[in-house]
Short mmCIF file of C-alpha atoms in Angstrom, two decimals:
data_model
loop_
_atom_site.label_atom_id
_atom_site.label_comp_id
_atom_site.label_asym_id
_atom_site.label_seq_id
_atom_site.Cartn_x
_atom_site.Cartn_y
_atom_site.Cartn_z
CA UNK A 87 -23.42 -10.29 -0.99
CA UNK A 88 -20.06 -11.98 -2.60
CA UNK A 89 -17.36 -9.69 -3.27
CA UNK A 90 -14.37 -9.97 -5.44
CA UNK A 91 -11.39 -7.80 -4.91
CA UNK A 92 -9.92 -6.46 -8.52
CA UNK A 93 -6.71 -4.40 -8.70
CA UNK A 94 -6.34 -1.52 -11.10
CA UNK A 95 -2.87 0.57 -11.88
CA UNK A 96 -2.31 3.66 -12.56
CA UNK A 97 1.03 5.54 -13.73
CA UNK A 98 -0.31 9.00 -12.46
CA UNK A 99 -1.84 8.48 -8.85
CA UNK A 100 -4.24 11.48 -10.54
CA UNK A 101 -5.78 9.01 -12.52
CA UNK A 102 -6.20 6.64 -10.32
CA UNK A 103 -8.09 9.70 -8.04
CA UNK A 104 -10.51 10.26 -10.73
CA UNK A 105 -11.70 7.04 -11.06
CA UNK A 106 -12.17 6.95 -7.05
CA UNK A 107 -14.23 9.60 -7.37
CA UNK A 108 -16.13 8.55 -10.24
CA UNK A 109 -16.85 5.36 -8.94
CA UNK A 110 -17.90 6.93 -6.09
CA UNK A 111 -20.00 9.04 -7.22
CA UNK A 112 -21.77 6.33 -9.68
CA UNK A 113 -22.78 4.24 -5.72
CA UNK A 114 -19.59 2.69 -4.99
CA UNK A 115 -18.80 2.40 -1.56
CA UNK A 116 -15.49 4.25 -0.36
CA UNK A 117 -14.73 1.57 2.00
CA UNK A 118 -14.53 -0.43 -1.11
CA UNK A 119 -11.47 1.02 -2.12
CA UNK A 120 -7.96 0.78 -0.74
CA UNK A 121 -4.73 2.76 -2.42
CA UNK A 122 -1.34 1.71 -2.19
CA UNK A 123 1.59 3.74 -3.38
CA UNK A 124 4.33 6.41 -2.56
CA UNK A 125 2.00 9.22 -3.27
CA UNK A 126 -1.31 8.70 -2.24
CA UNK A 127 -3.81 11.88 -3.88
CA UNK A 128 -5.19 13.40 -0.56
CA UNK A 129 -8.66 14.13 0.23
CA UNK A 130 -10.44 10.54 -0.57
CA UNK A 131 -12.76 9.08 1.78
CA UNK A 132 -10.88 5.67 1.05
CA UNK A 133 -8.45 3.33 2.90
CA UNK A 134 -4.93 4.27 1.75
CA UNK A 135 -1.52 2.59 2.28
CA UNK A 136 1.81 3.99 1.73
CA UNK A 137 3.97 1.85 0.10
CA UNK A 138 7.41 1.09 0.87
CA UNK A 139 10.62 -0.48 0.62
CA UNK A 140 12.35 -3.10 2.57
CA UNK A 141 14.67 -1.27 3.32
CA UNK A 142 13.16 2.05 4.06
CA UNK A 143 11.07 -0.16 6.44
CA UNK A 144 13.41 -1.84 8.25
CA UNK A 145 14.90 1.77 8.28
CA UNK A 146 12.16 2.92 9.97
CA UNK A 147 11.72 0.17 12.48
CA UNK A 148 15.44 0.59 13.54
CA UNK A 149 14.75 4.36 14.36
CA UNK A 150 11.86 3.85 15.97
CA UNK A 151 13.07 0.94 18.33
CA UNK A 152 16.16 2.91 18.90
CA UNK A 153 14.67 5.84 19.66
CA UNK A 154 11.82 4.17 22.07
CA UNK A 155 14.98 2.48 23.91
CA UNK A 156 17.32 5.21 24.24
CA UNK A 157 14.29 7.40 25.71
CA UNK A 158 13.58 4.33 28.45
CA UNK A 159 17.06 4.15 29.46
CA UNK A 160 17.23 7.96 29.93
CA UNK A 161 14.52 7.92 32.47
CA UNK A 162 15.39 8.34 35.88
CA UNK A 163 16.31 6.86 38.63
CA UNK A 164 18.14 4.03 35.91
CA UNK A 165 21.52 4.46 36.07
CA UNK A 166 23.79 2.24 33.14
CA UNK A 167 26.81 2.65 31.97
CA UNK A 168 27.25 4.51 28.68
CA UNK A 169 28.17 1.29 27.05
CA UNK A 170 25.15 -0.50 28.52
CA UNK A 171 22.63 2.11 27.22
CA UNK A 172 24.67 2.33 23.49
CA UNK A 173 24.41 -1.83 23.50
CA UNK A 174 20.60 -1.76 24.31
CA UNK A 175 19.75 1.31 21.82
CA UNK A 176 21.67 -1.51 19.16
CA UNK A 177 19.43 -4.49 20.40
CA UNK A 178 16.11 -1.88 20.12
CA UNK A 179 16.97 -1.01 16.79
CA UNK A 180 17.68 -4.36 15.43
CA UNK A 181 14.35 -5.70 16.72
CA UNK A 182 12.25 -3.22 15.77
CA UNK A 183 14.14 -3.32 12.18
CA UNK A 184 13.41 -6.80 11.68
CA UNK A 185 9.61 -6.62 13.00
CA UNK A 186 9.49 -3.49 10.74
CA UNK A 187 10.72 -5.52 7.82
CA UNK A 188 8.89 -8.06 8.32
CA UNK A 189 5.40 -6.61 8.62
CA UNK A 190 6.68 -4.51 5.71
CA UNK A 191 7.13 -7.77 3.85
CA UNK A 192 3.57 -9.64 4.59
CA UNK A 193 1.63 -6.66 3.35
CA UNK A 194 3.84 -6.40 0.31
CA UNK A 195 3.80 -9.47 -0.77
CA UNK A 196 0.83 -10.15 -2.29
CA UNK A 197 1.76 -7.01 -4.73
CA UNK A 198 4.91 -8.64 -5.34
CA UNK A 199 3.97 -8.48 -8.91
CA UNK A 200 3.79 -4.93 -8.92
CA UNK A 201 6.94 -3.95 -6.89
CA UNK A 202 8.50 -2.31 -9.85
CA UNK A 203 5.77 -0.16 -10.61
CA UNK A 204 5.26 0.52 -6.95
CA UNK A 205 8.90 1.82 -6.46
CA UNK A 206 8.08 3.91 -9.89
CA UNK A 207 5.43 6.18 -8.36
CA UNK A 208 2.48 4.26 -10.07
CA UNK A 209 -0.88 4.11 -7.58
CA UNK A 210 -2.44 0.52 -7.27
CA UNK A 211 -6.05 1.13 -6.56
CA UNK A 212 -7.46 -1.70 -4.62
CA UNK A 213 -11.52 -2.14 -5.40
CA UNK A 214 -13.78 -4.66 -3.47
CA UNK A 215 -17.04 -4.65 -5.33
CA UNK A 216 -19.97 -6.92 -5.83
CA UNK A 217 -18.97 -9.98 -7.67
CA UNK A 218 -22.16 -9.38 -10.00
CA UNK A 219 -21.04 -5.85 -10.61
CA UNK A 220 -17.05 -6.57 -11.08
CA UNK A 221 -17.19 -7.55 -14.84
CA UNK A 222 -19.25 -4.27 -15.78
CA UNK A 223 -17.01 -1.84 -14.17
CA UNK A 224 -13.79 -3.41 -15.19
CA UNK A 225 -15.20 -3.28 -18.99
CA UNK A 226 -16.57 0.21 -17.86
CA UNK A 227 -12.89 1.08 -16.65
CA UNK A 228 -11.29 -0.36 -20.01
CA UNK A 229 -13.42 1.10 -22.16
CA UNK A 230 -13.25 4.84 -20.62
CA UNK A 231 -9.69 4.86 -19.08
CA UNK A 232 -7.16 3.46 -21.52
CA UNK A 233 -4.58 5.62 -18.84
CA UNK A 234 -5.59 2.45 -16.93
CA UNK A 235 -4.37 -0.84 -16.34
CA UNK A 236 -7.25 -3.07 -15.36
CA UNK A 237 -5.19 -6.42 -13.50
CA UNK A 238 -8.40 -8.05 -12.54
CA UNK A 239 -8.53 -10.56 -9.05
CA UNK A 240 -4.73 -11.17 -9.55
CA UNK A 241 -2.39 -8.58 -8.79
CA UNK A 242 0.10 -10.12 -10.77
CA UNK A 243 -2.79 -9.38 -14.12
CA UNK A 244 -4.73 -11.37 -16.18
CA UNK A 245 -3.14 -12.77 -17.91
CA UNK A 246 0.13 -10.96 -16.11
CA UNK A 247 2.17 -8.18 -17.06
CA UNK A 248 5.80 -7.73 -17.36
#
């Protein structure tokens, strides 16, 4: 069975719950769904992704390499010089920044269109569903959720959005 991926948004990730679950509970499949914001609503049996920025990702990545480094180099029986440890706790932290970032940046960027919104708080739900199906429910999910923004198969919208 074809599927075709369509992309909702919602303003309030609470909307964007209760159409999960009403989807859900009218047959379709929770591994259909992915969400992808800052606050994902809790307790959905669906694939979720936290959104972020580049910079709170490559944030992240720098932390994490720096930390990961600074505990090798602490293990015994090394022994560096203070410098020597401080130089590879920089190195650490600037690769695992810029593998960080850059994973950050592959996922993002087919929701390039929708960065703005993203950084606002809004909740992209993420739908695969049965290409026969797809035109019902997105007329379904105009017609009953006007709180809704129905993009279609192009994140960017059909036609896009400013």
């Amino acid at each position: 069975m074809m599927a075709i991926r369509i992309y909702i948004r919602a303003r309030d990730p609470q909307n964007g719950r209760r159409l999960v679950e009403e989807l859900i509970a009218d047959g379709v499949s929770p591994g259909a769904f992915t969400l992808i914001g800052k606050q994902i609503p809790g307790g959905l049996p669906v694939d979720a992704r936290r959104w972020q920025t580049d910079s709170s990702a490559g944030l992240r990545g720098a932390l994490v390499g720096a930390a990961l480094m600074l505990a090798v180099s602490l293990l015994p029986p090394r022994v560096l010089e203070p410098s020597a440890v401080l130089a590879l706790v920089a190195i650490a932290a600037a690769i695992g920044g810029g593998w960080w970032l850059r994973r950050n940046r592959g996922a993002n960027l087919p929701l390039s269109a929708q960065q703005e919104a993203l950084r606002g708080g809004e909740l992209l739900v993420v739908a695969d569903l049965p290409e026969a199906e797809a035109p019902r429910i997105e007329e379904r999910i105009n017609r009953r959720h006007p709180e809704l923004m129905v993009l279609g198969p192009d994140a960017r919208g059909s036609p896009p959005f400013p």
